[in-house]
XYZ file of C-alpha atoms in Angstrom:
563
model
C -26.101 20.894 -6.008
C -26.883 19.412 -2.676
C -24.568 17.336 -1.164
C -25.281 14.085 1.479
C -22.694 15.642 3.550
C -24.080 18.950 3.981
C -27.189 18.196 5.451
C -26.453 15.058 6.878
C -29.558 13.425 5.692
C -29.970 10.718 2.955
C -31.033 12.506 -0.669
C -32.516 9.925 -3.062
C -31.879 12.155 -5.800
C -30.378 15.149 -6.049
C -31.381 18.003 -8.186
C -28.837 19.187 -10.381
C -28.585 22.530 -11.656
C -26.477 23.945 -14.721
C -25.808 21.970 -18.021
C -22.975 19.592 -18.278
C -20.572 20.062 -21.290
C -20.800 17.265 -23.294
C -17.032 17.875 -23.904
C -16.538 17.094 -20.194
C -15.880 13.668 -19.417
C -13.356 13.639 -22.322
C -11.752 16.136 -21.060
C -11.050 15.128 -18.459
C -11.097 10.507 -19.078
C -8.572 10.885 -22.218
C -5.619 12.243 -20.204
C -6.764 9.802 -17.309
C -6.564 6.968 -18.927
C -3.322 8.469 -20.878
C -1.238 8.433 -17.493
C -2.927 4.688 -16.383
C -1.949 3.260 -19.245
C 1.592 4.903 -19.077
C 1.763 4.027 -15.346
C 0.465 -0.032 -16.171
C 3.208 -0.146 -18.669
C 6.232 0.892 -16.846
C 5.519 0.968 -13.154
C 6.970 -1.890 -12.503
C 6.888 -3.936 -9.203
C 8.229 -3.245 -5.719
C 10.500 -5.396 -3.941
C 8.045 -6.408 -1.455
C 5.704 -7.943 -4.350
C 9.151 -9.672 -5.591
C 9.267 -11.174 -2.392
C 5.950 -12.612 -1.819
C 6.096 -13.812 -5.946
C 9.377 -15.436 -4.958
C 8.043 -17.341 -1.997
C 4.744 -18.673 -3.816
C 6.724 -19.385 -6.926
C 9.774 -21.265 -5.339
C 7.399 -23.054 -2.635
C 5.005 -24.194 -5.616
C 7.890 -25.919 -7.312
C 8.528 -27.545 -3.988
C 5.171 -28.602 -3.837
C 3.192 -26.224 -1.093
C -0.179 -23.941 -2.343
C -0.497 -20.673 -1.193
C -2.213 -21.593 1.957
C 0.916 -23.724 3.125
C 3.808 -21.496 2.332
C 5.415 -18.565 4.486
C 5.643 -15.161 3.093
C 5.430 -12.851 6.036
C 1.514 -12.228 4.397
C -1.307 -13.793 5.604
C -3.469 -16.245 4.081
C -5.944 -14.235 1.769
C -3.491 -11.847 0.560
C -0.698 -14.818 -0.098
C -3.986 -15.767 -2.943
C -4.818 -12.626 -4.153
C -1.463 -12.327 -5.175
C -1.136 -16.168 -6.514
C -4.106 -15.156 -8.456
C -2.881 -12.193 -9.916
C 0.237 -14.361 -10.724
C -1.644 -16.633 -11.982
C -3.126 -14.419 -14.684
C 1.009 -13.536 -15.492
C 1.921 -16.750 -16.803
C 3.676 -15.792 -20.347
C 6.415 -13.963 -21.519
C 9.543 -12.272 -19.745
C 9.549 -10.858 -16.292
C 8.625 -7.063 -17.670
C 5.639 -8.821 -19.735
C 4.723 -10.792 -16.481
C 4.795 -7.530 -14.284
C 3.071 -5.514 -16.652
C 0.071 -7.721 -17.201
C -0.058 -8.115 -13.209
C -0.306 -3.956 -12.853
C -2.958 -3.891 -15.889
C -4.868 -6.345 -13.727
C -4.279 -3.937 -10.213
C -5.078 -1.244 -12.385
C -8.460 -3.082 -13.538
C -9.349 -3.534 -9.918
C -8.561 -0.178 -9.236
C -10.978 1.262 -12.148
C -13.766 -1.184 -11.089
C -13.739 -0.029 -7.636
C -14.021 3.539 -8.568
C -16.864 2.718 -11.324
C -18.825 0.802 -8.031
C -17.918 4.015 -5.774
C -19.736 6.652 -8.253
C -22.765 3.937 -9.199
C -23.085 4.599 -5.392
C -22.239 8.257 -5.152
C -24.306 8.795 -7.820
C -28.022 7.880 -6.535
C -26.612 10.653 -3.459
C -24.976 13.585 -5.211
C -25.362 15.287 -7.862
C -23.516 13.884 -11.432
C -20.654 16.106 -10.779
C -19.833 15.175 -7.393
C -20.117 11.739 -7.467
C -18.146 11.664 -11.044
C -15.523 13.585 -9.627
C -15.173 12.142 -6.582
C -15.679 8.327 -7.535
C -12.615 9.510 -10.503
C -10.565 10.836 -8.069
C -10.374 7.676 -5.916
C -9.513 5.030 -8.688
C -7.022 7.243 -10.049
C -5.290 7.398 -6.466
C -4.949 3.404 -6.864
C -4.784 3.184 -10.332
C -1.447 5.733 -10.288
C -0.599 4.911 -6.832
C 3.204 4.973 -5.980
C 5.061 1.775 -7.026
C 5.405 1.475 -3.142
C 1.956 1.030 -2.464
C 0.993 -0.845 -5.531
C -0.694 -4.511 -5.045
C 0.546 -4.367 -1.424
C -1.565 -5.448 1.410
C -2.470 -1.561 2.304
C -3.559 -1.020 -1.134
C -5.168 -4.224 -1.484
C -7.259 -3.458 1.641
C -8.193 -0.147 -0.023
C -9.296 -0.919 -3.031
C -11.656 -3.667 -0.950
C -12.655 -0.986 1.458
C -14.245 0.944 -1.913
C -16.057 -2.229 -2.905
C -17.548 -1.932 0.735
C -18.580 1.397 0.816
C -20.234 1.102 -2.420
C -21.790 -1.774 -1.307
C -23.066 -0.380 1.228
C -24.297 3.041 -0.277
C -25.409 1.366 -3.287
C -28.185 -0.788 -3.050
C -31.673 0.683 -1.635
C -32.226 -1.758 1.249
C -30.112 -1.038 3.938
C -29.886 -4.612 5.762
C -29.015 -6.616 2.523
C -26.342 -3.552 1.473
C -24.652 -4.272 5.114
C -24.568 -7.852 3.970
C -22.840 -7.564 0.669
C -21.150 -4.846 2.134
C -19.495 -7.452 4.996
C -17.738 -9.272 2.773
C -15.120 -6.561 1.211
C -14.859 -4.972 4.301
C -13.881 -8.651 6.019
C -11.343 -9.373 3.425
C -10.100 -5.934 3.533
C -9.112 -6.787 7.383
C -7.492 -10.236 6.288
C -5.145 -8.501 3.659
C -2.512 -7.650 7.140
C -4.903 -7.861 10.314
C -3.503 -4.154 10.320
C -5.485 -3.473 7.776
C -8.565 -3.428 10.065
C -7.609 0.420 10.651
C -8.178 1.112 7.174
C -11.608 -1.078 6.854
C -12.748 1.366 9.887
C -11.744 3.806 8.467
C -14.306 2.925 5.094
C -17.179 2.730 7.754
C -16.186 5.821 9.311
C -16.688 7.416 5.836
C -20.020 5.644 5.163
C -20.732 7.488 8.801
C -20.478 10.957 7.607
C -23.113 9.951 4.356
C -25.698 7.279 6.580
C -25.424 7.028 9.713
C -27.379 3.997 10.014
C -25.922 1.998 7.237
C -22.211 2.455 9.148
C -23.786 1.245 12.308
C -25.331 -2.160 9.898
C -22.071 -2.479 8.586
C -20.030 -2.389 11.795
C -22.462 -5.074 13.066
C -22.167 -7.308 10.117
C -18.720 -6.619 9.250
C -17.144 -7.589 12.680
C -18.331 -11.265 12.757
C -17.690 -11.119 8.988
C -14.153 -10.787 9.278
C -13.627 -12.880 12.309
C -15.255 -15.901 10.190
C -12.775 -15.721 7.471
C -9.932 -15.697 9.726
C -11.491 -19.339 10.877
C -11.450 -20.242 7.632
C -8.002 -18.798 7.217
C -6.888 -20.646 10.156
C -8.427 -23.951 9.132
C -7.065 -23.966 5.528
C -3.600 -23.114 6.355
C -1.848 -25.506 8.679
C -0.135 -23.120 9.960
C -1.855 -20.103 9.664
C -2.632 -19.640 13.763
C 1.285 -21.038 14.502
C 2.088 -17.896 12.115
C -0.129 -15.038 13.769
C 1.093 -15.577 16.333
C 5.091 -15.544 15.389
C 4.865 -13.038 12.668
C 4.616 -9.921 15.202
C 7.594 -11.252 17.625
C 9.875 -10.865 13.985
C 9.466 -7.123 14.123
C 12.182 -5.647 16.485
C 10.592 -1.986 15.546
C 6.905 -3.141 16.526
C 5.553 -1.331 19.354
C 4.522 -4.472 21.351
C 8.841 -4.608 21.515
C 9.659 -0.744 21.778
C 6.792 0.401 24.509
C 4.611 3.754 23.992
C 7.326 6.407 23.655
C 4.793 9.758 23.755
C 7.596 12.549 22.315
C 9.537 10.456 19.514
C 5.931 8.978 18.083
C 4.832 12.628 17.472
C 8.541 14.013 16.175
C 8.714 10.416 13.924
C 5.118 10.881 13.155
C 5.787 14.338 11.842
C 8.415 13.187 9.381
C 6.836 10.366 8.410
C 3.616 11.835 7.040
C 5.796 14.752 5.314
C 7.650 11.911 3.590
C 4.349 10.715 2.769
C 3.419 13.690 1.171
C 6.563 14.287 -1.043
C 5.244 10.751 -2.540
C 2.008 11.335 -2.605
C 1.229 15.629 -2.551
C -2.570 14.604 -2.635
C -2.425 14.668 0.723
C -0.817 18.334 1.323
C -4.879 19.230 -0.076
C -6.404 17.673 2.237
C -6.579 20.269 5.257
C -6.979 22.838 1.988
C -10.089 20.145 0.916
C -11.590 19.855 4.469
C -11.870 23.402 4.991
C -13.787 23.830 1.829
C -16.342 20.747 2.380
C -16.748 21.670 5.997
C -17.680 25.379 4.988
C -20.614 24.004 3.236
C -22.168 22.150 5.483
C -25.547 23.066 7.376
C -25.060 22.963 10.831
C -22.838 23.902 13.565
C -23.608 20.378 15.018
C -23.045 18.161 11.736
C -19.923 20.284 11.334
C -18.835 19.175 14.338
C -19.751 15.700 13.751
C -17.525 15.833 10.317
C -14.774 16.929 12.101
C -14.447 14.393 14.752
C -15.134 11.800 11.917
C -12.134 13.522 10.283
C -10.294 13.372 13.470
C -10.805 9.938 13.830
C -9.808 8.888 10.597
C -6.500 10.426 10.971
C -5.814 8.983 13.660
C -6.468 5.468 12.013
C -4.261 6.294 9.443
C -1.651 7.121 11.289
C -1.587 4.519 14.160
C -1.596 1.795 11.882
C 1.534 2.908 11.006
C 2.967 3.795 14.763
C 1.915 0.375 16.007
C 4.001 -1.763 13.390
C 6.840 0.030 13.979
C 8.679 0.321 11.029
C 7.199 3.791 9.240
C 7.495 2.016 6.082
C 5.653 4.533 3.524
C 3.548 2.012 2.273
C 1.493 1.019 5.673
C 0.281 5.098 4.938
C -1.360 3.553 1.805
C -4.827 4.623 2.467
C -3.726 7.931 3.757
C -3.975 9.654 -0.205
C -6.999 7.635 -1.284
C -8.766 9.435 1.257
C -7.152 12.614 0.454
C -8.452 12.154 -2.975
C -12.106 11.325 -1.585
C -12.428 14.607 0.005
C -10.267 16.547 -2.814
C -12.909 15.391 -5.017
C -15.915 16.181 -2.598
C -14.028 19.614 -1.897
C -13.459 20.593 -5.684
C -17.113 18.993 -6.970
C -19.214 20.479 -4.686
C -18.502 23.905 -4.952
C -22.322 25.818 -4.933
C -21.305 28.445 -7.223
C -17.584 28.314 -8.718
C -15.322 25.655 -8.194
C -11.950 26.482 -6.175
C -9.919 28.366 -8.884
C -7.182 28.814 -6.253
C -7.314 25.420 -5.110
C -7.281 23.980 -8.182
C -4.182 26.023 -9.092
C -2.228 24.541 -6.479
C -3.100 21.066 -6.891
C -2.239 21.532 -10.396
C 1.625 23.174 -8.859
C 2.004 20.261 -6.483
C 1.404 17.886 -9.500
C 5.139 18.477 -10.614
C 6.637 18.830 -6.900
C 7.437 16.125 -6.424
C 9.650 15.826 -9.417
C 11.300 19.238 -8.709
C 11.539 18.444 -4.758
C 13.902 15.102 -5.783
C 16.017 17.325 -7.759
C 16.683 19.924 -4.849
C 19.861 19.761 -3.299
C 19.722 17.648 0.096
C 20.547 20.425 2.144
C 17.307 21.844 0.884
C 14.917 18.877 1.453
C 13.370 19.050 4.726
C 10.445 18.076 6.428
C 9.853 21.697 7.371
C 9.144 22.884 4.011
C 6.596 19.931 3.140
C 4.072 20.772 5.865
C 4.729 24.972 4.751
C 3.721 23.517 1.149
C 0.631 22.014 2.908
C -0.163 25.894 4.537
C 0.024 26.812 1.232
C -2.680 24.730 -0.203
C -4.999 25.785 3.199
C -4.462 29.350 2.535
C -5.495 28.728 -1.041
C -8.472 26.689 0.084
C -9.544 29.971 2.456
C -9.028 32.138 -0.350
C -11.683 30.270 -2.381
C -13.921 30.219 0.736
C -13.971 34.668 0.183
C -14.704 34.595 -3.037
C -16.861 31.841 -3.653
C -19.909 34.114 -3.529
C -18.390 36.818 -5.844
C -17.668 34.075 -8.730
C -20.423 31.988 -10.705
C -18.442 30.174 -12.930
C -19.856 26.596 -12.288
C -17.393 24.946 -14.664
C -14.617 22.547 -12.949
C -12.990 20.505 -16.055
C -9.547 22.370 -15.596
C -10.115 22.205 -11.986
C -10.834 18.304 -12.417
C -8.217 18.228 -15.011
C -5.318 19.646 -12.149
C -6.469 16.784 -10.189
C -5.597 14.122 -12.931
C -1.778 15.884 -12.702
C -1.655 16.252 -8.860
C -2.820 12.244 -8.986
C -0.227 11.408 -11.191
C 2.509 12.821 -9.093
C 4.205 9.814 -8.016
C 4.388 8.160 -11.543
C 6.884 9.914 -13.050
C 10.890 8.738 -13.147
C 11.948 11.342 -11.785
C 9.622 11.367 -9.065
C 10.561 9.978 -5.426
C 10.757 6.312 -4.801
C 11.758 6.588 -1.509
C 11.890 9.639 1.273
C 12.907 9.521 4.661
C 13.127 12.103 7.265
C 12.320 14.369 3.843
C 14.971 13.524 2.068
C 14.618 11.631 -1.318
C 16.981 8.651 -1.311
C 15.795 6.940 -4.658
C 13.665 8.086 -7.539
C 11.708 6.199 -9.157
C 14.440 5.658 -12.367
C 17.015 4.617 -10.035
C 14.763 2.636 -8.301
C 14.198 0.418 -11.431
C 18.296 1.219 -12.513
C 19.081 -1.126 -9.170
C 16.391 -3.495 -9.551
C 18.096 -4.207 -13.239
C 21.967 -4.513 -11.611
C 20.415 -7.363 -9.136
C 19.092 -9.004 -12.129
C 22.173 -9.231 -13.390
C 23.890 -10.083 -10.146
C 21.228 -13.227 -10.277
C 22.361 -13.891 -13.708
C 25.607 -14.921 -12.680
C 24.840 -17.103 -9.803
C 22.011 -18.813 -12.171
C 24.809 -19.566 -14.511
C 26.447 -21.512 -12.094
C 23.365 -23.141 -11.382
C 22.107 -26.942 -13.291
C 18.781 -26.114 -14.681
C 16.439 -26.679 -12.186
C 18.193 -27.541 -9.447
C 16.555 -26.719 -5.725
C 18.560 -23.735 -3.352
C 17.959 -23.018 -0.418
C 17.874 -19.172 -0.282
C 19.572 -17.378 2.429
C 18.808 -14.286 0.473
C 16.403 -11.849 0.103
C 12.888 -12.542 -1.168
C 13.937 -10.298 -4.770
C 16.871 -12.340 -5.152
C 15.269 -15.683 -4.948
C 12.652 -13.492 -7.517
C 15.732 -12.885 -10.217
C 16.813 -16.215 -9.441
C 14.261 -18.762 -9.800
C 15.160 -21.789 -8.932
C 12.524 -23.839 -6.862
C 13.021 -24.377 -3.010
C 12.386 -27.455 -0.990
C 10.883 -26.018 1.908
C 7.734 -24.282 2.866
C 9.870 -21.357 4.042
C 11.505 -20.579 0.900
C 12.891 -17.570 2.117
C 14.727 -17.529 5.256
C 12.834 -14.534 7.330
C 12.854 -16.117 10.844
C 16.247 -17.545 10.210
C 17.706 -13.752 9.435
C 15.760 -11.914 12.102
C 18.015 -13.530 14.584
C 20.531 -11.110 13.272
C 18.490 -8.776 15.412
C 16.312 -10.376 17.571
C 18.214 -13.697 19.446
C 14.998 -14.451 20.879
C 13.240 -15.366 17.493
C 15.501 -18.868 18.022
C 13.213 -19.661 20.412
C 9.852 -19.575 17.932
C 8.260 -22.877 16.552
C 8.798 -20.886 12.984
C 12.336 -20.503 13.160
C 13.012 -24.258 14.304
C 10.897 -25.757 11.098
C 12.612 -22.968 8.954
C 16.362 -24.020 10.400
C 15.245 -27.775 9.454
C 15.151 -26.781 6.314
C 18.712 -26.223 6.145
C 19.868 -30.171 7.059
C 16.683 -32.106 6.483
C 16.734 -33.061 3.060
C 18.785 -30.348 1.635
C 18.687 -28.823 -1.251
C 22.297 -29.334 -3.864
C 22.848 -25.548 -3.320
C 22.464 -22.671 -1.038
C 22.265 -18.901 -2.456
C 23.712 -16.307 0.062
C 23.115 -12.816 0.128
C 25.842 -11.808 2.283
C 24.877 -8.596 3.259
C 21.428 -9.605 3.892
C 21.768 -12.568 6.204
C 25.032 -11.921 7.484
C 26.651 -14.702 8.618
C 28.783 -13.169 11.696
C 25.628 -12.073 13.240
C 22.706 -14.802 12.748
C 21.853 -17.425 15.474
C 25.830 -19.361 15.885
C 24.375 -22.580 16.302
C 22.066 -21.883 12.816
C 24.871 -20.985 11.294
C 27.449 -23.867 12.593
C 24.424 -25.604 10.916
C 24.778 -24.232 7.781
C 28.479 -24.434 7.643
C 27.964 -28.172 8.208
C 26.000 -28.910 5.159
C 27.217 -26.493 2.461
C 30.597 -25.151 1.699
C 29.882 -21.420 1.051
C 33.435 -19.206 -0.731
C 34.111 -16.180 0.886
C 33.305 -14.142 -2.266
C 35.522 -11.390 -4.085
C 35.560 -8.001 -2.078
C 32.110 -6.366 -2.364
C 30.512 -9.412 -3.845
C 26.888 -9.353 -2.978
C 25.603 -12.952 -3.645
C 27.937 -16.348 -3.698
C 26.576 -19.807 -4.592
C 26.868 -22.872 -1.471
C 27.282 -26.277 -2.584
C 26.523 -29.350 -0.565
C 29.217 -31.272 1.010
């Protein structure tokens, strides 16, 4: 098989040699689309998606689109996800959430089917199979973290682009179609630009010249559609530019500090990799592609293209401050990408040893949540990552000595490794490498907050407007419509931390929508907005219109009535 990568040059189409089992994309699609379907059906959403559904939902029923109403998203995303909610619009909440991840995980498929009609005119059926599989499975069964978020939303366009603009035979008019999903892909966070570079960075290391007609095209593509962002939302600029100054954790407000980026950059991407182990194969993976390319020269290229990417990954994730896991959302996609290249293109044998591990690291995850705490550290993720390299050199030795060219249980160990994070007993949520929710009690506390809603929606007439001075999933269990275009009260909050957010245009239309007509009722999430610590004069506000109880002891959420 001869590989794009390898020589660097453009292959029409590559000769193949060996017969395919016909046995082998079943094999290797049945327990693929086994764990997608599992995953569509019980995966759930996150509470950031809650959020955003409860801002577009409540600010509908108050009468603002999706280009008028504040979510903390910007204007394209805000409609992809209307869309997608859109498409939602019977049965319960589990019916409604289920039917919005079969339609993510529809996306996701499509983009990988548009990745290997791409990958296919390069490499040989193998490779491009393999590799094309590999990345829709990594959003298809991506953690419920990631899911549908801006990061994976910008992924999933970022495959549209590079198909795009490996697909089609012409390279100006593939640049063209390829501007478009690479634009959007920007719009879905603005930070999301790293991982749309990142996409032409990996067009780079197949066509040089295409990446360099894409970059051209794509710039002025995405700049355009942030005019017409800006010119279909009202307020669109007015947020831009008071969205970052709501981050106390954003670097613009912390400065450059060299030694605890590195030591918090070091946990973060081990916590990373407890979620998502794909990405303890990638050194293992990068090792075994760059071994089989031609070239001291184009080896070096690969590796600074490598390089680069990395540091993409990672520094949209240092510049926003928070180390959230999802703004690492691209980070196992492209783990899978070069798994997939690593374990496809094998010459002679495909990496037993390699594959072996993958298939181990598959079920880590699981057994990593139930270690005792004392035992998870960060330490022993990157070790597990050694592992995985020294596996990948092992392979390297004997590759000449084997000539096995069947990889369906090597493929196969992918499809378990991928599915990792699905599981519930798998980590939700891992900091400094320890797991502090799995995935079961994840969904366990998402059900007690329903029921915490329940109550205050009993008190509630149906119908009736609130203003929420909750959380974006309460106002999601809750319902009720808002009157205001800031349906949830982010800027109002963030004066808890930041007294200088009082002083945005933001905050002073969101504090008018506590006395200008008011809604009958206020919901507050006590431990959420906190009423000892917000802006005093907001809350002197607030204390003037509604009479809010002091709650039993512990009680999360109270209802406010109007005076």
């Amino acid at each position: 098989m001869t590989s794009t990568l390898a020589g660097g040059a453009t292959v029409a189409r590559p000769r193949t040699t060996g017969r395919r089992s016909p046995q082998w994309w079943a094999a290797a699609a049945l327990p693929s689309a086994v764990a997608v379907v599992y995953t569509a059906l019980t995966r759930g959403l996150t509470g950031d998606l809650h959020y955003v559904l409860a801002a577009l939902r409540t600010g509908r029923a108050a009468g603002y689109s999706p280009s008028e109403v504040f979510t903390h998203r910007p204007y394209f995303y805000r409609w992809f996800v209307a869309l997608l909610d859109r498409l939602a619009f019977f049965g319960g909440t589990a019916v409604r959430e289920a039917t919005m991840n079969v339609a993510g995980v529809l996306l996701a498929i499509a983009a990988g089917y548009a990745l290997h009609a791409a990958l296919v005119r390069r490499l040989g059926a193998r490779e491009a199979a393999v590799t094309a599989g590999a990345t829709g499975l990594a959003l298809a069964l991506a953690p419920r973290n990631d899911f549908l978020q801006p990061e994976w939303a910008a992924v999933v366009l970022t495959v549209f682009g590079a198909a795009a603009a490996l697909g089609l035979r012409r390279p100006w008019p593939a640049a063209l179609l390829a501007a478009l999903p690479f634009g959007l892909a920007v719009m879905m966070k603005y930070s999301t630009a790293a991982t749309a570079a990142i996409g032409v960075l990996l067009v780079y290391a197949v066509d040089r010249g295409r990446a360099v007609r894409v970059a051209v095209l794509g710039v002025p593509a995405a700049l355009a559609l942030f005019g017409v962002s800006v010119l279909a939302g009202s307020h669109e600029w007015q947020w831009t530019e008071d969205m970052p100054q709501i981050n106390q954790s954003a670097l613009s407000r912390t400065g450059i500090r060299p030694h605890f980026i590195l030591d918090r950059s070091l946990d973060f991407l081990a916590d990373r990799a407890v979620t998502s182990p794909v990405l303890l194969l990638l050194p293992g993976a990068l090792l075994l592609v760059l071994t089989r390319v031609r070239g001291r020269l184009r080896r070096a290229e690969l590796l600074a293209v490598a390089a680069l990417i990395g540091l993409a990954a990672q520094a949209v994730v240092v510049v926003q401050g928070n180390w959230f896991l999802y703004h690492g959302a691209q980070m196992p996609v492209v783990a899978a990408v070069v798994w997939g290249v690593a374990v496809a293109g094998a010459r002679r044998s495909p990496p037993w040893c390699f594959g072996a591990v993958s298939l181990l690291y598959g079920v880590a995850p699981v057994v990593y949540a139930q270690l005792p705490r004392g035992a998870q550290r960060s330490w022993e993720v990157w070790a597990a990552g050694l592992v995985a390299l020294l596996a990948a050199v092992l392979d390297v030795v004997l590759e000449k000595r084997l000539r096995n060219r069947s990889a369906v249980l090597v493929a196969l160990s992918g499809v378990v490794l991928l599915a990792a994070s699905i599981w519930p007993g798998s980590p939700h949520l891992v900091q400094y490498g320890k797991v502090t929710v799995t995935g079961a009690e994840y969904l366990q506390s998402q059900r007690r907050a329903a029921e915490d809603a329940d109550r205050i929606r009993a008190e509630l007439p149906a119908g009736a407007p609130v203003l929420y001075l909750a959380f974006g999933e309460t106002a999601y269990d809750v319902g009720h419509p808002a009157r205001c275009r800031y349906p949830i009260a982010t800027f109002l909050q963030r004066t808890r931390y930041l007294p200088d957010v009082a002083e945005l245009k933001s905050f002073k239309e969101n504090a008018d929508c506590v006395d200008h007509d008011p809604a009958p009722y206020a919901v507050l999430e006590r431990p959420w907005f906190q009423p000892g610590r917000v802006d005093p004069e907001l809350w002197r506000r607030v204390t003037a219109v509604y009479d809010c109880p002091r709650g039993e002891e512990g009680e999360r959420l109270v209802l406010c009535v109007r005076r």
